[in-house]
Amino acid sequence: MSHSKVRVRFAPSPTGPLHMGGVRTALFNYLFARQHGGDFIIRIEDTDSQRFVPGAEQYIIDSLKWCGIAPNEGLTSDGKVAETIDANNPHAPYRQSQRKAIYRQYAEQLVNVGYAYYAFDSAEELDGLRKQAEEQKENFTYNYAIREKLRNSLNPAISQEEMAQRLKETNNWVVRFKIPENREVKMHDLIRGDISVHTHTLDDKVLWKKADDLPTYHLANIVDDHLMQISHVIRGEEWLPSLPLHYLLYEAFGWQDSQPHFAHLSLLLKPDGKGKLSKRDGDRLGFPVFPLQWTSPEGEVSRGYREDGYFAEAFVNMLALLGWNPGTEQEIFSLEELTRLFSLDRVIKSGAKFNPDKAKWFNQQYMKTKPDSALATLYQPILRQHDINASDDYVARVCGFIKERATFINDFWDLSSYFFVAPTSYDEKAMQKYWKPETPEQMQKLHSLLAGAQLFEKEHLENLVHQWITDSNYNMGAVMNAFRLCIVGASKGPSMFEIITLIGKEETLKRLQASPKGE
RNA sequence: GGUCCGUUCAUCUAAGGGUUAGGAUUCAAGAUUUUCAUUCUUGCCAUAGGGGUUCGAAUCCCCUACGGACUACCA
């Protein structure tokens, strides 16, 4: 297993939107590649035309791009999957449907060396056998135990002539791998250590199908990983049961020396209950499971982290810590830091239940550190939706005040509408608590006081008002909260003097005049 | 059913034979604040069970239980 250079791949199937677990797999591949100065390749495994979903491939690419996970091989300069055969790049194309011509010879090669054979069993026949076995509480395994009794080229009852004719004249035959008899397959996983499986439990998997001239996942995957000189296969745990077959395939081809190292990542689990995280859980519990919003060909819309207001950095940071940690107590990492610190031997073996609360917390952490001007840029489109036209500078100052109160950009309007429009209603609970019979008169006096203020500046006003409250023997909390109610309409927000200096004297006086309950 | 993988607070996890089993999220209480939020302090909460090995086990071994993945001419 010698590779001079680290080369890893992310090999999604365009059968739907990329799930956050898939993003995590891509992320770990990316981090590993970058850390070792290697290549991170994207390859599209679209050998199943039945399950192909239009738009899914572009969705995957867009998602990775949003996350900042950039493949350095497999995409063209304009961000499309490289599909032409390029003399300068022996590894292209990167879409398996366009590599169709490559696979058949490898399937035949295995037949020639006795590691594979032709099979003609119909789907119905096999289904029947499986059902029958199930009824008898037995296991149906298509391998050396029974293969000679089934319809294939290893069955002595089928003549050479008949076989040759079938191969030539019919389309419903496949190439099956011939699982070696009575052997213990010993494997190694970078995360899980040594694993071993006996071949009697393994199926003679279909490698290639004449019906559509296409390989199945197993063949295409091994052939492409070999041809693309992949050094490490980092993929989801759902592939672990196929690992023995993949080992055997490398062996059958005689590629053991260049066989990649394997690392199987644990799954992302539902926040509650049991099982792996699915789209349904997001709908049920109210969080996205996809990086970007996705509209299915049928028009069904699934929410995305981006559209929900998550920062890509926060999303990636959260994902990185699901199943990995650097062993320190640090939790906030940039992609650069992750690249430096990542290591496969600190990847957790057990599945991680996804915690939506923690995801929010990560976003909040990033929110606090974002520059006001950057937040203003994100907030402006939302303001325009509310017919607000405000200068970037003004919006940036508002963002500065509210960002520590918000988790998402989408929270901003609720938290700051009063910076742009006067309150149209007043929070009931706060009214009960702070609006007393003597309040209207106090607000009237405050109005006069502020109207007379020469300098409408924060510190000056603060001194002025505090002095007035003290001199009048008023209760500080009572007056200030009533004041807040007039200006904000609720019991929330930053310092009153910050607010009024920002909205200005005229607006402040207007809102005091229009105080609650028509007083 | 079979095969494989896994199991430390409710959740994410640290502790690679010796710690009062640490941190974070959530929740609760308190402090700060004119309010909300932030921040700070404190609290609640865990080694699945049983056997070994050892002076000593969350850590190594075995069994049990539980969980998960896979079991297609899908990936």
Coordinates of C-alpha atoms (C1' of nucleotides) in Angstrom, one line a residue:
Chain A
M1 CA 0.0 0.0 0.0
S2 CA 2.3 2.7 -1.1
H3 CA 1.2 6.0 -2.5
S4 CA 3.6 8.9 -2.9
K5 CA 0.9 11.4 -2.7
V6 CA -2.3 11.7 -0.6
R7 CA -5.2 11.6 -3.0
V8 CA -8.8 11.4 -1.6
R9 CA -12.1 11.6 -3.2
F10 CA -15.6 12.5 -2.4
A11 CA -17.9 10.4 -4.6
P12 CA -21.5 11.3 -4.2
S13 CA -24.4 9.9 -6.2
P14 CA -26.7 12.5 -7.7
T15 CA -29.9 10.9 -6.4
G16 CA -31.0 13.9 -4.4
P17 CA -29.7 16.8 -2.3
L18 CA -26.5 16.3 -0.3
H19 CA -27.4 15.5 3.3
M20 CA -25.4 17.2 6.1
G21 CA -23.8 13.8 6.9
G22 CA -22.5 13.8 3.3
V23 CA -21.1 17.3 3.8
R24 CA -19.2 16.0 6.8
T25 CA -17.7 13.2 4.8
A26 CA -16.6 15.7 2.2
L27 CA -15.2 17.9 4.9
F28 CA -13.1 15.2 6.5
N29 CA -11.8 14.2 3.1
Y30 CA -11.0 17.8 2.3
L31 CA -9.3 18.5 5.6
F32 CA -7.2 15.3 5.3
A33 CA -6.1 16.1 1.8
R34 CA -5.2 19.7 2.6
Q35 CA -3.3 18.7 5.7
H36 CA -1.1 16.3 3.8
G37 CA -0.7 18.6 0.8
G38 CA -2.7 16.2 -1.2
D39 CA -5.5 16.3 -3.7
F40 CA -9.2 16.4 -3.0
I41 CA -11.1 15.0 -5.9
I42 CA -14.8 15.0 -6.6
R43 CA -16.2 12.1 -8.6
I44 CA -19.9 11.7 -9.5
E45 CA -21.1 8.1 -9.2
D46 CA -24.1 8.2 -11.5
T47 CA -24.1 4.5 -12.6
D48 CA -27.8 4.2 -11.6
S49 CA -29.8 6.0 -14.3
Q50 CA -33.0 5.0 -12.6
R51 CA -32.3 7.1 -9.5
F52 CA -30.8 10.0 -11.2
V53 CA -32.3 13.3 -10.0
P54 CA -31.9 16.4 -12.2
G55 CA -30.2 19.2 -10.4
A56 CA -28.7 17.0 -7.7
E57 CA -25.2 17.2 -9.1
Q58 CA -25.3 21.0 -9.3
Y59 CA -26.7 21.1 -5.8
I60 CA -23.8 19.0 -4.5
I61 CA -21.3 21.3 -6.1
D62 CA -23.0 24.4 -4.9
S63 CA -23.2 23.0 -1.4
L64 CA -19.5 22.3 -1.2
K65 CA -18.7 25.7 -2.6
W66 CA -20.9 27.4 0.0
C67 CA -19.0 25.5 2.7
G68 CA -15.7 26.5 1.3
I69 CA -14.8 22.8 0.6
A70 CA -13.1 23.2 -2.7
P71 CA -12.1 20.1 -4.8
N72 CA -8.8 20.7 -6.6
E73 CA -9.6 18.0 -9.1
G74 CA -12.7 16.9 -10.9
L75 CA -14.1 20.3 -11.6
T76 CA -13.4 22.6 -14.5
S77 CA -12.4 26.2 -13.9
D78 CA -16.0 27.3 -14.1
G79 CA -17.0 24.9 -11.4
K80 CA -18.6 22.1 -13.5
V81 CA -17.8 18.4 -13.3
A82 CA -14.9 17.8 -15.7
E83 CA -16.3 15.5 -18.4
T84 CA -14.0 15.6 -21.4
I85 CA -11.1 13.2 -22.0
D86 CA -8.1 15.4 -21.6
A87 CA -4.6 14.4 -22.7
N88 CA -3.2 16.5 -19.8
N89 CA -5.3 14.8 -17.3
P90 CA -5.4 11.0 -17.4
H91 CA -7.9 10.9 -14.6
A92 CA -10.8 12.7 -16.5
P93 CA -13.7 12.4 -16.9
Y94 CA -15.1 12.5 -13.4
R95 CA -18.6 11.4 -14.0
Q96 CA -18.9 7.6 -14.1
S97 CA -21.6 7.6 -16.7
Q98 CA -18.9 9.1 -19.0
R99 CA -16.4 6.5 -18.1
K100 CA -18.8 3.7 -19.2
A101 CA -16.3 2.3 -21.8
I102 CA -13.7 1.7 -19.2
Y103 CA -15.4 -0.8 -17.0
R104 CA -16.3 -3.7 -19.2
Q105 CA -12.7 -4.7 -19.8
Y106 CA -12.1 -4.9 -16.1
A107 CA -15.1 -7.1 -15.6
E108 CA -13.9 -9.4 -18.4
Q109 CA -10.5 -9.4 -16.9
L110 CA -11.8 -10.8 -13.7
V111 CA -13.8 -13.5 -15.6
N112 CA -10.6 -14.4 -17.5
V113 CA -8.6 -14.9 -14.3
G114 CA -11.4 -16.9 -12.7
Y115 CA -12.5 -14.2 -10.2
A116 CA -15.8 -13.6 -11.8
Y117 CA -18.4 -15.4 -13.9
Y118 CA -21.6 -14.7 -16.0
A119 CA -25.0 -15.1 -14.5
F120 CA -28.4 -15.2 -16.1
D121 CA -30.8 -15.5 -13.1
S122 CA -33.8 -13.3 -13.5
A123 CA -34.8 -10.8 -10.8
E124 CA -37.9 -12.9 -10.2
E125 CA -36.0 -16.1 -9.7
L126 CA -33.7 -14.5 -7.2
D127 CA -36.5 -12.8 -5.3
G128 CA -38.3 -16.1 -5.1
L129 CA -35.2 -17.8 -3.7
R130 CA -34.7 -15.1 -1.2
K131 CA -38.3 -15.2 -0.1
Q132 CA -38.2 -19.0 0.2
A133 CA -35.1 -18.8 2.4
E134 CA -36.7 -16.2 4.6
E135 CA -39.8 -18.4 5.1
Q136 CA -37.5 -21.2 6.2
K137 CA -35.6 -18.8 8.5
E138 CA -32.5 -19.4 6.5
N139 CA -30.1 -17.0 4.8
F140 CA -29.9 -16.8 1.1
T141 CA -26.3 -16.1 0.1
Y142 CA -25.4 -16.2 -3.6
N143 CA -21.9 -17.6 -3.2
Y144 CA -19.9 -20.8 -3.4
A145 CA -22.4 -22.7 -1.3
I146 CA -25.1 -22.7 -4.0
R147 CA -23.8 -20.9 -7.0
E148 CA -23.3 -24.0 -9.1
K149 CA -27.0 -24.8 -8.8
L150 CA -28.1 -21.4 -10.2
R151 CA -28.2 -20.1 -13.7
N152 CA -24.6 -19.1 -14.4
S153 CA -21.5 -20.0 -16.2
L154 CA -20.3 -22.0 -13.3
N155 CA -23.2 -24.4 -13.4
P156 CA -22.1 -27.6 -15.1
A157 CA -25.6 -28.2 -16.3
I158 CA -25.4 -25.3 -18.6
S159 CA -23.5 -26.1 -21.8
Q160 CA -20.8 -24.0 -23.3
E161 CA -22.8 -23.5 -26.4
E162 CA -25.9 -22.4 -24.5
M163 CA -23.8 -19.9 -22.5
A164 CA -22.1 -18.5 -25.5
Q165 CA -25.4 -18.0 -27.2
R166 CA -27.0 -16.3 -24.2
L167 CA -24.0 -13.9 -24.0
K168 CA -24.3 -13.1 -27.6
E169 CA -28.0 -12.8 -28.1
T170 CA -29.5 -11.7 -24.9
N171 CA -29.2 -8.7 -22.7
N172 CA -30.2 -9.9 -19.3
W173 CA -27.0 -11.2 -18.0
V174 CA -24.5 -9.9 -15.5
V175 CA -21.0 -10.4 -14.3
R176 CA -20.8 -11.6 -10.7
F177 CA -17.7 -11.6 -8.5
K178 CA -16.7 -15.1 -7.4
I179 CA -16.2 -14.9 -3.6
P180 CA -13.3 -17.2 -2.7
E181 CA -14.2 -20.2 -0.6
N182 CA -13.6 -20.6 3.0
R183 CA -11.4 -17.7 3.8
E184 CA -11.1 -15.2 6.6
V185 CA -10.7 -11.7 5.0
K186 CA -8.5 -9.6 7.2
M187 CA -8.9 -5.9 6.9
H188 CA -7.7 -2.7 8.5
D189 CA -9.6 0.5 9.1
L190 CA -7.8 3.7 10.1
I191 CA -10.5 4.5 12.6
R192 CA -11.7 1.1 13.7
G193 CA -8.6 -1.0 13.6
D194 CA -8.6 -4.6 12.5
I195 CA -11.7 -6.2 11.2
S196 CA -12.2 -9.7 9.8
V197 CA -15.0 -11.4 8.0
H198 CA -15.4 -15.0 6.8
T199 CA -16.2 -15.4 3.1
H200 CA -19.1 -17.7 3.7
T201 CA -21.2 -14.8 4.7
L202 CA -20.4 -12.8 1.6
D203 CA -22.4 -12.6 -1.6
D204 CA -21.2 -12.9 -5.2
K205 CA -22.0 -9.3 -5.9
V206 CA -23.0 -8.2 -9.4
L207 CA -20.2 -6.2 -10.9
W208 CA -21.4 -5.3 -14.3
K209 CA -24.8 -5.4 -16.1
K210 CA -25.2 -6.1 -19.7
A211 CA -28.7 -4.7 -19.7
D212 CA -27.4 -1.1 -19.5
D213 CA -23.7 -1.7 -20.2
L214 CA -22.9 -0.2 -16.8
P215 CA -20.9 -1.4 -13.8
T216 CA -22.4 -1.5 -10.3
Y217 CA -21.0 0.7 -7.5
H218 CA -18.5 -1.9 -6.4
L219 CA -16.7 -2.4 -9.7
A220 CA -16.8 1.3 -10.7
N221 CA -15.6 2.4 -7.3
I222 CA -12.6 0.1 -7.2
V223 CA -11.6 0.6 -10.8
D224 CA -11.9 4.4 -10.5
D225 CA -10.1 4.6 -7.2
H226 CA -7.3 2.6 -8.7
L227 CA -7.1 4.5 -11.9
M228 CA -7.3 7.8 -10.1
Q229 CA -4.6 6.7 -7.7
I230 CA -6.7 7.3 -4.6
S231 CA -4.5 6.8 -1.5
H232 CA -7.2 7.0 1.2
V233 CA -10.9 6.2 1.1
I234 CA -12.7 8.1 3.7
R235 CA -16.4 7.3 3.6
G236 CA -19.5 6.6 5.6
E237 CA -20.0 3.6 7.9
E238 CA -22.7 2.3 5.6
W239 CA -19.9 1.1 3.4
L240 CA -18.2 -1.0 6.1
P241 CA -20.1 -4.2 5.2
S242 CA -18.8 -3.9 1.6
L243 CA -15.2 -3.6 2.7
P244 CA -14.4 -7.3 2.5
L245 CA -15.7 -7.4 -1.1
H246 CA -13.5 -4.4 -1.9
Y247 CA -10.5 -6.0 -0.4
L248 CA -11.1 -9.1 -2.5
L249 CA -11.6 -7.0 -5.6
Y250 CA -8.2 -5.3 -5.2
E251 CA -6.7 -8.7 -4.7
A252 CA -8.4 -10.2 -7.7
F253 CA -7.1 -7.4 -9.9
G254 CA -3.7 -7.8 -8.4
W255 CA -3.7 -4.2 -7.1
Q256 CA -3.0 -5.0 -3.4
D257 CA 0.2 -3.0 -3.5
S258 CA -1.5 0.2 -4.4
Q259 CA -4.7 -0.4 -2.5
P260 CA -5.9 2.6 -0.7
H261 CA -6.2 2.9 3.1
F262 CA -9.8 2.9 4.4
A263 CA -11.4 4.9 7.1
H264 CA -15.1 4.6 7.8
L265 CA -16.9 7.5 9.5
S266 CA -19.7 6.9 12.0
L267 CA -23.1 8.0 11.1
L268 CA -25.1 11.1 12.1
L269 CA -28.0 10.0 14.2
K270 CA -31.4 11.5 15.0
P271 CA -31.5 14.0 17.9
D272 CA -34.2 12.0 19.6
G273 CA -35.1 8.3 19.4
K274 CA -33.2 5.9 17.2
G275 CA -31.7 5.6 13.8
K276 CA -29.8 7.7 11.4
L277 CA -30.6 11.3 10.7
S278 CA -33.1 11.7 7.9
K279 CA -34.9 14.5 6.1
R280 CA -38.0 13.6 8.1
D281 CA -36.4 14.4 11.4
G282 CA -35.6 17.9 10.2
D283 CA -39.2 18.5 9.2
R284 CA -40.5 17.0 12.4
L285 CA -38.1 18.7 14.8
G286 CA -37.7 22.0 12.9
F287 CA -34.1 22.1 11.7
P288 CA -32.5 21.7 8.3
V289 CA -30.7 18.6 7.3
F290 CA -29.5 20.0 4.0
P291 CA -26.8 22.7 3.5
L292 CA -28.8 24.6 1.0
Q293 CA -32.5 24.8 0.3
W294 CA -33.6 22.2 -2.1
T295 CA -36.6 22.1 -4.4
S296 CA -37.3 18.6 -5.7
P297 CA -38.4 18.0 -9.3
E298 CA -41.9 17.5 -7.9
G299 CA -41.7 21.0 -6.3
E300 CA -41.3 20.0 -2.7
V301 CA -39.1 22.4 -0.8
S302 CA -36.7 21.4 1.9
R303 CA -35.1 24.0 4.1
G304 CA -31.4 24.6 4.1
Y305 CA -28.8 25.8 6.6
R306 CA -27.9 28.7 4.4
E307 CA -31.5 29.9 4.0
D308 CA -32.2 29.4 7.7
G309 CA -29.5 32.0 8.4
Y310 CA -26.5 29.9 9.3
F311 CA -23.1 31.1 8.5
A312 CA -21.2 28.6 6.4
E313 CA -18.3 28.8 8.8
A314 CA -20.6 28.0 11.7
F315 CA -22.1 25.1 9.9
V316 CA -18.7 23.7 8.9
N317 CA -17.4 24.2 12.4
M318 CA -20.3 22.4 13.9
L319 CA -20.0 19.5 11.5
A320 CA -16.3 19.1 12.1
L321 CA -16.9 18.6 15.8
L322 CA -19.5 16.0 15.3
G323 CA -17.3 12.9 15.5
W324 CA -14.0 14.6 15.8
N325 CA -12.2 16.9 18.3
P326 CA -8.6 18.0 18.7
G327 CA -8.4 16.9 22.3
T328 CA -8.3 20.4 23.6
E329 CA -11.2 22.5 25.0
Q330 CA -11.3 24.7 22.0
E331 CA -14.5 24.6 20.0
I332 CA -14.4 27.4 17.6
F333 CA -12.2 26.8 14.6
S334 CA -11.7 28.3 11.2
L335 CA -11.3 26.1 8.2
E336 CA -7.6 26.8 8.3
E337 CA -7.3 25.7 11.9
L338 CA -9.3 22.6 11.2
T339 CA -6.9 21.8 8.4
R340 CA -4.0 22.1 10.7
L341 CA -5.4 20.2 13.6
F342 CA -7.4 17.4 11.9
S343 CA -6.4 13.9 12.3
L344 CA -8.1 10.6 11.5
D345 CA -7.0 9.0 14.7
R346 CA -9.0 11.5 16.7
V347 CA -12.2 10.6 14.8
I348 CA -14.8 9.0 17.1
K349 CA -16.0 5.5 16.4
S350 CA -19.5 5.7 17.6
G351 CA -22.4 7.5 16.0
A352 CA -23.2 11.0 17.0
K353 CA -26.7 12.2 17.7
F354 CA -27.1 15.6 16.1
N355 CA -28.0 18.4 18.5
P356 CA -29.8 21.3 16.9
D357 CA -29.3 23.5 20.0
K358 CA -25.6 23.2 19.7
A359 CA -25.8 24.1 16.1
K360 CA -27.5 27.3 17.0
W361 CA -24.9 28.0 19.6
F362 CA -22.2 27.8 17.0
N363 CA -24.0 30.3 14.8
Q364 CA -24.3 32.6 17.7
Q365 CA -20.6 32.4 18.4
Y366 CA -19.9 33.4 14.9
M367 CA -22.5 36.1 15.0
K368 CA -20.8 37.9 17.9
T369 CA -17.5 38.1 16.0
K370 CA -18.8 39.2 12.6
P371 CA -17.9 42.8 11.7
D372 CA -20.9 45.1 11.8
S373 CA -20.4 46.1 8.1
A374 CA -20.5 42.5 7.0
L375 CA -23.7 41.9 8.9
A376 CA -25.2 45.1 7.5
T377 CA -24.6 43.7 4.0
L378 CA -26.6 40.7 4.9
Y379 CA -29.3 42.6 6.7
Q380 CA -30.0 45.1 3.9
P381 CA -32.0 42.8 1.7
I382 CA -34.2 41.9 4.6
L383 CA -34.7 45.6 5.3
R384 CA -35.7 46.2 1.7
Q385 CA -38.3 43.5 2.1
H386 CA -39.8 45.7 4.8
D387 CA -39.6 48.7 2.6
I388 CA -36.8 50.2 4.6
N389 CA -34.2 52.3 2.9
A390 CA -31.3 53.0 5.2
S391 CA -27.7 53.8 4.7
D392 CA -25.1 51.0 5.1
D393 CA -23.5 53.1 7.9
Y394 CA -26.7 53.4 9.8
V395 CA -27.5 49.7 9.4
A396 CA -24.0 48.7 10.5
R397 CA -24.5 50.7 13.7
V398 CA -27.8 48.9 14.3
C399 CA -26.1 45.6 13.7
G400 CA -23.5 46.4 16.2
F401 CA -26.1 46.8 18.9
I402 CA -28.2 43.8 18.1
K403 CA -25.7 41.1 17.0
E404 CA -25.1 39.9 20.5
R405 CA -28.9 39.5 20.9
A406 CA -29.3 37.4 17.8
T407 CA -28.6 33.9 16.7
F408 CA -29.5 34.4 13.0
I409 CA -29.6 37.3 10.6
N410 CA -33.3 36.3 10.3
D411 CA -33.7 37.4 13.9
F412 CA -32.6 40.9 13.1
W413 CA -35.8 42.5 12.1
D414 CA -37.7 41.4 15.2
L415 CA -34.8 42.7 17.3
S416 CA -34.3 46.0 15.6
S417 CA -37.4 47.2 13.7
Y418 CA -37.7 50.1 16.1
F419 CA -34.5 51.5 14.7
F420 CA -36.4 52.0 11.5
V421 CA -40.0 52.4 12.3
A422 CA -41.9 53.6 15.4
P423 CA -43.6 50.9 17.4
T424 CA -47.2 50.2 16.3
S425 CA -48.0 48.2 19.4
Y426 CA -46.7 47.9 22.9
D427 CA -45.8 44.7 24.7
E428 CA -48.6 44.0 27.1
K429 CA -46.6 42.4 30.0
A430 CA -44.1 45.3 29.9
M431 CA -47.0 47.8 30.0
Q432 CA -48.5 46.2 33.1
K433 CA -45.2 46.2 34.8
Y434 CA -43.9 49.7 33.9
W435 CA -46.9 51.8 32.8
K436 CA -48.2 53.4 36.0
P437 CA -50.8 56.2 36.5
E438 CA -48.0 58.8 37.0
T439 CA -46.1 57.7 33.9
P440 CA -47.8 59.8 31.2
E441 CA -46.9 63.0 33.1
Q442 CA -43.3 61.8 33.6
M443 CA -43.1 61.1 29.9
Q444 CA -44.4 64.6 29.1
K445 CA -41.7 66.1 31.3
L446 CA -39.1 63.9 29.7
H447 CA -40.3 65.1 26.3
S448 CA -39.8 68.7 27.3
L449 CA -36.4 67.9 28.8
L450 CA -35.2 66.2 25.6
A451 CA -36.8 68.9 23.4
G452 CA -34.7 71.4 25.2
A453 CA -31.5 69.5 24.9
Q454 CA -29.0 71.4 22.8
L455 CA -26.6 68.6 22.2
F456 CA -28.3 65.3 21.2
E457 CA -25.3 63.1 22.1
K458 CA -25.2 59.9 24.2
E459 CA -23.2 60.9 27.2
H460 CA -24.7 64.3 27.4
L461 CA -28.2 63.0 27.3
E462 CA -27.4 60.3 29.8
N463 CA -26.2 62.8 32.3
L464 CA -29.1 65.1 31.6
V465 CA -31.8 62.5 32.1
H466 CA -30.2 60.8 35.1
Q467 CA -29.8 64.2 36.8
W468 CA -33.4 65.0 36.1
I469 CA -34.6 61.7 37.5
T470 CA -32.6 62.2 40.6
D471 CA -33.7 65.7 41.1
S472 CA -37.3 64.8 40.7
N473 CA -37.0 61.9 43.1
Y474 CA -38.2 59.5 40.5
N475 CA -37.5 55.9 40.4
M476 CA -34.8 55.3 37.8
G477 CA -36.1 51.9 36.7
A478 CA -39.7 53.0 36.4
V479 CA -38.9 56.1 34.3
M480 CA -36.3 54.4 32.1
N481 CA -38.5 51.4 31.4
A482 CA -41.5 53.5 30.5
F483 CA -39.2 55.6 28.3
R484 CA -38.1 52.4 26.6
L485 CA -41.7 51.3 26.1
C486 CA -42.4 54.6 24.2
I487 CA -39.4 54.3 22.0
V488 CA -39.0 50.5 21.5
G489 CA -42.5 49.3 22.2
A490 CA -41.1 46.4 24.3
S491 CA -38.8 45.7 27.1
K492 CA -35.7 44.9 25.1
G493 CA -32.7 46.4 23.3
P494 CA -29.5 48.2 24.1
S495 CA -29.0 51.3 26.2
M496 CA -31.8 53.9 25.7
F497 CA -29.2 56.6 25.0
E498 CA -27.6 54.5 22.3
I499 CA -31.0 54.1 20.7
I500 CA -32.2 57.7 20.8
T501 CA -28.9 59.2 19.6
L502 CA -29.2 56.8 16.6
I503 CA -32.8 57.4 15.7
G504 CA -32.4 61.1 16.4
K505 CA -34.0 63.9 18.3
E506 CA -37.0 64.4 16.1
E507 CA -38.0 60.8 16.0
T508 CA -37.4 60.4 19.8
L509 CA -39.8 63.3 20.5
K510 CA -42.4 62.0 18.1
R511 CA -42.4 58.6 19.8
L512 CA -42.7 60.2 23.3
Q513 CA -45.6 62.2 22.0
A514 CA -47.3 59.2 20.7
S515 CA -46.9 57.3 23.9
P516 CA -49.0 54.2 24.7
K517 CA -52.7 54.2 25.3
G518 CA -53.1 57.5 23.6
E519 CA -51.9 59.5 26.7
Chain B
rG1 C1' -32.7 -14.0 11.0
rG2 C1' -27.4 -13.4 9.5
rU3 C1' -22.7 -10.4 9.2
rC4 C1' -20.1 -6.3 10.9
rC5 C1' -19.5 -1.9 13.9
rG6 C1' -20.4 0.5 18.3
rU7 C1' -21.8 1.8 24.0
rU8 C1' -18.7 8.0 29.5
rC9 C1' -23.8 13.3 32.1
rA10 C1' -30.4 14.4 28.3
rU11 C1' -26.8 15.8 24.0
rC12 C1' -21.5 16.5 21.7
rU13 C1' -17.2 14.8 24.0
rA14 C1' -12.0 14.7 27.3
rA15 C1' -9.3 11.3 30.3
rG16 C1' -4.3 6.2 25.3
rG17 C1' -4.1 1.3 33.9
rG18 C1' -3.4 5.7 39.2
rU19 C1' -7.7 12.7 38.4
rU20 C1' -12.7 14.8 43.6
rA21 C1' -14.1 11.3 35.8
rG22 C1' -12.8 17.5 32.9
rG23 C1' -15.1 20.8 29.1
rA24 C1' -19.2 22.4 25.9
rU25 C1' -24.7 22.6 24.8
rU26 C1' -29.5 22.3 27.2
rC27 C1' -31.9 23.2 31.9
rA28 C1' -32.0 25.7 36.9
rA29 C1' -30.3 29.5 40.5
rG30 C1' -27.6 33.9 41.4
rA31 C1' -24.6 38.4 40.1
rU32 C1' -24.2 42.4 36.5
rU33 C1' -27.7 45.6 33.3
rU34 C1' -33.0 51.1 33.4
rU35 C1' -35.1 46.3 29.9
rC36 C1' -33.7 42.2 26.8
rA37 C1' -29.4 39.9 25.4
rU38 C1' -24.3 39.4 26.5
rU39 C1' -20.9 38.3 30.3
rC40 C1' -19.6 36.1 35.0
rU41 C1' -20.5 32.6 39.2
rU42 C1' -22.8 28.3 40.9
rG43 C1' -25.8 24.0 40.6
rC44 C1' -28.1 19.4 38.4
rC45 C1' -26.3 15.3 35.5
rA46 C1' -22.4 9.9 33.2
rU47 C1' -18.3 5.4 32.8
rA48 C1' -25.0 -0.1 30.2
rG49 C1' -24.8 -4.8 33.4
rG50 C1' -21.9 -9.1 35.0
rG51 C1' -17.5 -11.6 35.3
rG52 C1' -12.2 -11.7 34.9
rU53 C1' -6.6 -9.7 34.5
rU54 C1' -4.2 -6.2 38.1
rC55 C1' -1.8 -3.5 44.1
rG56 C1' -5.1 -0.5 41.1
rA57 C1' -9.8 -0.6 35.3
rA58 C1' -13.9 4.3 32.0
rU59 C1' -9.3 2.4 29.9
rC60 C1' -7.2 -4.6 28.7
rC61 C1' -10.0 -9.6 28.0
rC62 C1' -14.8 -12.5 28.1
rC63 C1' -20.1 -12.8 28.4
rU64 C1' -24.9 -10.4 28.4
rA65 C1' -28.0 -6.4 27.2
rC66 C1' -28.9 -2.4 24.2
rG67 C1' -28.1 0.7 19.8
rG68 C1' -26.6 1.2 14.7
rA69 C1' -25.3 -0.1 9.6
rC70 C1' -25.6 -3.7 5.9
rU71 C1' -28.1 -7.9 4.0
rA72 C1' -30.5 -5.4 -4.5
rC73 C1' -28.8 -6.3 -11.6
rC74 C1' -29.0 1.2 -5.4
rA75 C1' -25.3 3.9 -4.1

